[in-house]
Coordinates of C-alpha atoms in Angstrom, one line a residue:
X1 CA 147.3 251.3 123.0
X2 CA 147.2 247.7 122.0
X3 CA 144.3 247.0 119.7
X4 CA 142.8 243.7 118.3
X5 CA 141.4 244.3 114.9
X6 CA 139.3 241.4 113.4
X7 CA 138.5 241.5 109.7
X8 CA 141.8 243.2 109.0
X9 CA 141.8 242.2 105.4
X10 CA 138.4 243.4 104.5
X11 CA 137.5 246.7 102.9
X12 CA 137.0 248.7 106.1
X13 CA 139.6 246.8 108.3
X14 CA 142.3 246.9 105.6
X15 CA 141.8 250.9 105.3
X16 CA 141.5 251.4 109.1
X17 CA 144.7 249.4 109.9
X18 CA 147.2 252.0 108.6
X19 CA 145.5 254.8 110.2
X20 CA 145.7 253.2 113.7
X21 CA 149.5 252.5 113.0
X22 CA 150.1 256.0 112.1
X23 CA 148.7 257.1 115.5
X24 CA 151.2 254.8 117.1
X25 CA 149.0 252.0 118.3
X26 CA 150.0 248.4 118.6
X27 CA 147.9 246.1 116.5
X28 CA 147.1 242.5 116.4
X29 CA 145.4 242.0 113.0
X30 CA 143.1 239.0 112.7
X31 CA 142.0 237.6 109.5
X32 CA 142.1 234.6 107.3
X33 CA 145.2 235.7 105.1
X34 CA 148.1 237.7 106.7
X35 CA 149.0 240.8 105.1
X36 CA 152.2 242.8 104.7
X37 CA 154.4 243.2 107.7
X38 CA 154.8 246.6 109.5
X39 CA 156.2 248.0 112.6
X40 CA 153.8 247.7 115.4
X41 CA 151.7 245.1 113.6
X42 CA 151.2 241.4 114.3
X43 CA 149.1 239.2 112.0
X44 CA 147.2 236.4 113.3
X45 CA 145.7 234.0 110.7
X46 CA 142.3 233.0 112.2
X47 CA 139.3 231.5 110.6
X48 CA 136.6 233.1 112.7
X49 CA 134.2 230.3 111.8
X50 CA 136.3 228.0 114.0
X51 CA 136.6 230.5 116.9
X52 CA 133.1 230.0 118.5
X53 CA 134.1 229.6 122.2
X54 CA 135.6 232.3 124.5
X55 CA 138.6 230.0 125.1
X56 CA 139.4 230.2 121.4
X57 CA 139.9 234.0 121.8
X58 CA 141.6 234.4 125.2
X59 CA 145.2 233.8 123.9
X60 CA 144.7 236.7 121.4
X61 CA 143.4 239.2 124.1
X62 CA 146.7 239.2 126.3
X63 CA 147.5 242.9 127.0
X64 CA 144.8 244.2 124.6
X65 CA 143.2 247.6 125.6
X66 CA 140.5 247.7 122.7
X67 CA 138.8 245.4 120.4
X68 CA 137.5 246.4 117.0
X69 CA 135.3 243.8 115.2
X70 CA 135.3 244.6 111.6
X71 CA 134.7 241.1 110.4
X72 CA 131.9 240.2 108.1
X73 CA 130.8 238.7 104.8
X74 CA 128.1 239.8 102.2
X75 CA 127.4 236.4 100.9
X76 CA 127.6 232.9 102.6
X77 CA 130.0 230.2 100.9
X78 CA 131.0 226.7 102.2
X79 CA 132.6 227.1 105.7
X80 CA 131.6 230.9 106.0
X81 CA 128.1 231.4 107.4
X82 CA 126.4 234.4 108.7
X83 CA 125.4 232.8 112.0
X84 CA 128.9 231.9 112.8
X85 CA 130.7 235.0 111.6
X86 CA 128.3 237.7 112.6
X87 CA 126.8 236.2 115.7
X88 CA 128.5 233.1 117.3
X89 CA 132.1 234.2 116.9
X90 CA 131.6 237.8 118.0
X91 CA 129.6 236.7 121.0
X92 CA 132.5 234.3 122.0
X93 CA 134.8 237.2 121.4
X94 CA 132.9 239.7 123.6
X95 CA 132.6 236.9 126.4
X96 CA 136.4 236.5 126.1
X97 CA 136.9 240.2 126.5
X98 CA 135.0 240.1 130.0
X99 CA 137.0 237.2 131.0
X100 CA 140.5 238.9 129.9
X101 CA 139.6 242.2 131.4
X102 CA 139.4 244.0 128.0
X103 CA 136.8 246.8 128.7
X104 CA 136.4 248.6 125.4
X105 CA 134.8 247.1 122.2
X106 CA 133.9 248.8 118.9
X107 CA 131.5 246.5 116.8
X108 CA 131.0 247.3 113.1
X109 CA 127.5 246.4 112.2
X110 CA 125.1 247.4 109.6
X111 CA 122.3 250.0 109.1
X112 CA 119.2 247.9 109.0
X113 CA 120.4 245.2 111.4
X114 CA 117.4 244.1 113.5
X115 CA 116.0 240.9 114.6
X116 CA 113.0 241.0 112.3
X117 CA 115.0 242.3 109.3
X118 CA 114.1 240.7 105.9
X119 CA 117.5 239.1 105.3
X120 CA 119.7 236.7 107.1
X121 CA 122.5 239.1 106.8
X122 CA 120.9 241.7 108.7
X123 CA 119.4 239.4 111.2
X124 CA 122.8 237.9 112.0
X125 CA 124.4 241.2 112.5
X126 CA 121.6 242.1 114.9
X127 CA 122.3 238.9 116.9
X128 CA 125.9 239.9 117.1
X129 CA 125.0 243.4 118.3
X130 CA 122.6 241.9 121.0
X131 CA 125.5 239.9 122.5
X132 CA 127.5 243.1 122.9
X133 CA 124.6 245.1 124.3
X134 CA 123.9 242.5 127.1
X135 CA 127.6 242.4 128.1
X136 CA 129.1 244.4 130.9
X137 CA 131.6 246.1 128.5
X138 CA 132.1 249.7 127.5
X139 CA 130.9 249.5 123.8
X140 CA 130.0 251.4 120.6
X141 CA 128.1 249.7 117.8
X142 CA 128.7 251.5 114.4
X143 CA 126.1 250.7 111.8
X144 CA 127.2 252.0 108.4
X145 CA 124.8 252.6 105.5
X146 CA 126.1 251.8 102.0
X147 CA 130.0 252.5 102.3
X148 CA 131.6 254.2 99.1
X149 CA 135.3 253.3 98.4
X150 CA 137.0 253.4 95.0
X151 CA 138.2 249.9 95.6
X152 CA 134.9 248.5 97.0
X153 CA 133.1 245.8 95.0
X154 CA 129.7 247.3 95.7
X155 CA 131.0 250.8 94.7
X156 CA 132.5 249.5 91.4
X157 CA 129.1 247.9 90.6
X158 CA 127.3 251.1 91.3
X159 CA 129.9 253.1 89.2
X160 CA 129.0 250.6 86.2
X161 CA 125.4 251.2 86.7
X162 CA 125.9 254.9 86.7
X163 CA 128.0 254.7 83.5
X164 CA 125.3 253.0 81.6
X165 CA 123.3 255.0 78.9
X166 CA 120.1 254.2 80.9
X167 CA 119.7 253.5 84.6
X168 CA 118.0 250.1 84.7
X169 CA 116.6 249.8 88.2
X170 CA 114.1 247.5 90.1
X171 CA 110.9 249.4 90.4
X172 CA 110.9 248.9 94.3
X173 CA 114.3 250.3 95.0
X174 CA 114.2 252.3 98.4
X175 CA 116.1 255.1 99.9
X176 CA 119.8 255.0 100.7
X177 CA 122.2 257.3 102.8
X178 CA 125.6 256.3 101.5
X179 CA 128.8 257.4 103.5
X180 CA 132.3 257.8 102.1
X181 CA 134.9 255.4 103.6
X182 CA 137.0 258.2 104.8
X183 CA 134.2 259.7 106.8
X184 CA 133.7 256.2 108.3
X185 CA 137.3 255.6 109.1
X186 CA 137.3 259.2 110.7
X187 CA 134.5 258.1 112.9
X188 CA 136.2 254.9 114.0
X189 CA 139.5 256.7 114.7
X190 CA 137.5 259.3 116.9
X191 CA 135.9 256.4 118.8
X192 CA 139.4 254.8 119.4
X193 CA 140.6 258.2 120.9
X194 CA 137.7 258.7 123.1
X195 CA 138.2 257.8 126.7
X196 CA 134.8 256.0 126.8
X197 CA 132.6 254.5 124.2
X198 CA 129.5 255.1 126.3
X199 CA 127.4 251.9 125.3
X200 CA 125.7 253.6 122.3
X201 CA 124.7 252.8 118.8
X202 CA 126.0 255.2 116.1
X203 CA 124.3 255.1 112.6
X204 CA 127.1 255.9 110.2
X205 CA 125.3 257.5 107.3
X206 CA 126.1 260.2 104.8
X207 CA 124.7 263.7 104.8
X208 CA 121.5 263.1 103.1
X209 CA 119.1 260.2 102.2
X210 CA 118.7 259.6 98.4
X211 CA 116.6 257.5 96.2
X212 CA 118.8 254.9 94.8
X213 CA 118.4 256.3 91.3
X214 CA 119.6 259.7 92.5
X215 CA 122.6 258.2 94.2
X216 CA 123.6 256.6 90.9
X217 CA 123.0 259.9 89.2
X218 CA 125.3 261.6 91.8
X219 CA 128.0 259.0 91.1
X220 CA 127.5 259.7 87.5
X221 CA 127.9 263.5 88.1
X222 CA 131.2 262.9 90.0
X223 CA 132.4 260.9 86.9
X224 CA 131.5 263.9 84.6
X225 CA 128.4 262.2 83.1
X226 CA 125.1 264.1 82.2
X227 CA 122.0 262.7 83.9
X228 CA 120.8 259.4 82.5
X229 CA 117.2 258.4 82.0
X230 CA 115.8 255.9 84.6
X231 CA 114.1 252.6 83.4
X232 CA 112.3 250.6 86.1
X233 CA 112.1 246.8 86.0
X234 CA 109.1 245.2 87.1
X235 CA 109.3 243.6 90.3
X236 CA 108.9 240.1 89.0
X237 CA 111.3 240.6 86.3
X238 CA 113.9 242.1 88.9
X239 CA 113.4 239.1 91.2
X240 CA 113.8 236.6 88.4
X241 CA 117.1 238.3 87.4
X242 CA 118.4 238.3 91.0
X243 CA 117.7 234.6 91.4
X244 CA 119.7 233.8 88.3
X245 CA 122.6 236.2 89.0
X246 CA 123.3 234.9 92.4
X247 CA 124.9 231.8 90.8
X248 CA 127.4 233.9 88.8
X249 CA 130.8 234.0 90.3
X250 CA 131.4 237.1 92.4
X251 CA 127.9 238.4 91.7
X252 CA 126.6 240.9 94.3
X253 CA 123.0 240.6 93.1
X254 CA 120.9 238.1 94.8
X255 CA 117.3 237.9 96.2
X256 CA 118.8 239.1 99.6
X257 CA 120.6 242.0 98.2
X258 CA 117.5 243.0 96.2
X259 CA 115.4 242.9 99.4
X260 CA 118.0 245.1 101.3
X261 CA 117.8 247.6 98.3
X262 CA 114.0 247.8 98.7
X263 CA 114.2 248.9 102.3
X264 CA 114.3 252.6 103.2
X265 CA 117.8 252.8 104.8
X266 CA 118.2 256.3 106.4
X267 CA 119.1 257.7 109.8
X268 CA 119.9 261.0 111.5
X269 CA 123.3 262.3 110.5
X270 CA 123.6 264.6 113.4
X271 CA 125.3 262.3 115.8
X272 CA 128.1 261.4 113.5
X273 CA 128.6 265.1 112.5
X274 CA 128.8 266.0 116.1
X275 CA 131.5 263.4 116.8
X276 CA 133.5 264.5 113.8
X277 CA 132.7 268.2 114.2
X278 CA 132.5 268.8 110.4
X279 CA 129.9 267.9 107.6
X280 CA 130.3 264.7 105.6
X281 CA 131.2 264.4 102.1
X282 CA 128.3 264.6 99.6
X283 CA 127.8 261.7 97.2
X284 CA 128.3 263.8 94.2
X285 CA 131.9 264.3 95.3
X286 CA 132.6 260.5 95.8
X287 CA 133.6 259.7 92.1
X288 CA 136.1 261.5 90.0
X289 CA 136.3 261.7 86.1
X290 CA 139.4 259.4 86.1
X291 CA 137.1 256.5 87.1
X292 CA 134.8 256.9 84.2
X293 CA 136.8 254.9 81.7
X294 CA 137.0 251.9 84.1
X295 CA 133.5 252.1 84.8
X296 CA 132.6 251.9 81.0
X297 CA 135.0 249.0 80.6
X298 CA 133.5 247.1 83.5
X299 CA 130.0 247.7 82.1
X300 CA 130.5 246.8 78.5
X301 CA 133.3 243.9 78.7
X302 CA 130.8 241.4 80.0
X303 CA 128.3 242.3 77.4
X304 CA 131.1 241.9 74.9
X305 CA 131.8 238.4 76.3
X306 CA 128.1 237.5 76.1
X307 CA 127.9 238.6 72.5
X308 CA 131.0 236.6 71.6
X309 CA 129.5 233.5 73.4
X310 CA 126.4 233.9 71.5
X311 CA 128.2 234.0 68.1
X312 CA 130.1 230.9 68.7
X313 CA 126.9 229.0 70.2
X314 CA 124.7 230.3 67.4
X315 CA 127.4 229.3 64.8
X316 CA 127.5 225.7 66.3
X317 CA 123.7 225.3 66.2
X318 CA 123.1 226.8 62.6
X319 CA 126.1 224.6 61.3
X320 CA 124.1 221.4 62.1
X321 CA 120.6 223.0 61.5
X322 CA 121.7 223.8 58.0
X323 CA 124.0 220.8 57.5
X324 CA 123.4 220.4 53.8
X325 CA 124.7 223.8 53.0
X326 CA 127.7 223.3 55.4
X327 CA 128.6 220.1 53.4
X328 CA 128.3 221.9 50.1
X329 CA 130.7 224.6 51.3
X330 CA 133.2 221.9 52.3
X331 CA 133.0 220.2 49.1
X332 CA 133.4 223.5 47.1
X333 CA 136.5 224.0 49.2
X334 CA 138.1 221.1 47.7
X335 CA 138.3 219.0 50.9
X336 CA 138.2 215.1 50.6
X337 CA 134.7 214.0 50.1
X338 CA 134.9 211.3 52.9
X339 CA 135.8 214.0 55.6
X340 CA 133.0 216.4 55.2
X341 CA 130.6 215.1 57.7
X342 CA 133.2 214.6 60.3
X343 CA 134.6 218.1 59.7
X344 CA 131.3 219.6 60.0
X345 CA 130.6 217.8 63.3
X346 CA 134.0 218.7 64.6
X347 CA 133.8 222.4 63.7
X348 CA 130.3 222.6 65.4
X349 CA 131.5 221.0 68.3
X350 CA 134.6 223.2 68.6
X351 CA 132.4 226.4 68.2
X352 CA 130.1 225.1 71.0
X353 CA 133.0 224.4 73.4
X354 CA 134.4 227.9 72.7
X355 CA 131.0 229.4 73.4
X356 CA 130.6 227.5 76.6
X357 CA 134.1 228.4 77.8
X358 CA 133.5 232.1 77.0
X359 CA 130.7 232.0 79.5
X360 CA 132.1 229.7 82.2
X361 CA 135.8 230.1 82.1
X362 CA 137.1 233.1 80.3
X363 CA 140.9 233.5 80.3
X364 CA 143.7 235.0 78.2
X365 CA 144.5 231.6 76.8
X366 CA 140.8 231.3 75.6
X367 CA 141.0 234.6 73.8
X368 CA 144.3 233.8 72.3
X369 CA 142.9 230.4 71.1
X370 CA 139.9 232.0 69.5
X371 CA 142.0 234.7 67.8
X372 CA 144.1 231.9 66.1
X373 CA 140.9 230.1 65.1
X374 CA 139.3 233.1 63.6
X375 CA 142.6 233.9 61.9
X376 CA 142.7 230.3 60.6
X377 CA 139.1 230.2 59.4
X378 CA 139.8 233.6 57.6
X379 CA 143.0 232.4 55.9
X380 CA 141.5 228.9 54.9
X381 CA 138.4 230.7 53.2
X382 CA 140.6 233.3 51.6
X383 CA 142.7 230.7 49.9
X384 CA 139.9 228.1 49.2
X385 CA 136.7 230.2 48.7
X386 CA 138.1 233.7 48.0
X387 CA 134.8 234.7 46.3
X388 CA 133.2 234.9 49.9
X389 CA 135.1 238.3 50.5
X390 CA 132.7 239.7 47.7
X391 CA 129.6 238.1 49.1
X392 CA 126.8 240.8 49.3
X393 CA 126.5 240.4 53.2
X394 CA 130.2 240.5 53.8
X395 CA 130.4 237.5 56.1
X396 CA 134.2 237.1 56.2
X397 CA 134.9 240.9 56.6
X398 CA 132.9 240.5 60.0
X399 CA 135.9 238.5 61.1
X400 CA 137.9 241.7 61.5
X401 CA 135.9 243.4 64.2
X402 CA 135.6 240.1 65.9
X403 CA 139.4 240.0 66.0
X404 CA 139.5 243.5 67.4
X405 CA 136.7 242.3 70.0
X406 CA 139.0 239.6 71.1
X407 CA 142.0 241.8 71.2
X408 CA 140.1 244.0 73.6
X409 CA 139.2 241.1 75.9
X410 CA 142.9 239.9 75.8
X411 CA 144.1 243.3 76.6
X412 CA 142.0 243.8 79.5
X413 CA 142.5 240.3 81.0
X414 CA 144.7 239.9 84.0
X415 CA 147.5 237.3 83.5
X416 CA 147.2 234.2 85.4
X417 CA 148.6 234.3 88.8
X418 CA 152.0 232.5 89.3
X419 CA 151.9 229.8 91.8
X420 CA 153.5 230.6 95.1
X421 CA 156.8 228.9 96.1
X422 CA 156.1 226.3 98.8
X423 CA 156.9 227.6 102.3
X424 CA 160.2 226.6 103.8

């Protein structure tokens, strides 16, 4: 069978692709960035936001027997908007299928998608679903709940939350019914094999609905952790945190995601179990103990960065706030009298820059520069003001754990990606 798969580089599409190839299907994989070549696989680099007319899709549908639309985004960004990617482009694709004689379409939607949903994400998914439902095609709309996958961004976030000593959750968190990626892929493969899709909606949910706190406890249990106490954030505080977090690069927390978390998101598991002919994986079996260390690192490293940024920024402020004491120390170090003020301001400015870069642009070079500066400070003070090693509060000795702190950040940072050679 020849299959057109959109969203082939996403979490679900990328995992589904090798399974379909293993069954001998011929695939045209549509995504913004082509992947690795394979037998029976053709990549098509397509920006779906620019494919909003049926005519844009017709060249890709020649000889196609089945279309699987797995394209989607969780957050909008310039050029990538919910209305275009979830509604307009799929509607154009479905219309093109009718024109090209492609009868079978599987649409990957989302549990909670409906016209009156509280978020644009859900409403746009519902609009794409409606375009397929009003077509004359043989279709199935699969609406997953939360999908767990080791490599998934949301799953990694939930593992971090589950690894915390206390589960800090919004007070209004609702009910979820998470499904493991393997079960979702098994459902999609079963639909591909079916002779008819039957114009039906299938809610792809896990075996049981859980309060969100219980889901995190189940993930923690899978990682070998004991149950953690639950602390509820007041709604206003959770809303304020989501408004700030949405501006952080790669953040999954936003007012929209918080609104979706507050919804009770559950459905009957019987239809999917009937298709698969077996029970689904329980959330307590999703995680493995080997993931615990990564979850802990992912939880505490951002806090380590925040603490380090505070040290640099506070040092910059206190240097200027207590400038007379700083000038006295520079004089005691034997530095030329005319340079004291300039050195004080230069040091405070450098500390402030390092603090801001720690927040806004962390990198291996930044950690290396900070290590060099801390070592330089320590060496200079050891030579010019050695008595500070014996100060009752031990200010210089605290440089040693800061160096270890920086070494940890350096060791867990990814090297900068090498530039790709120009295409011939």
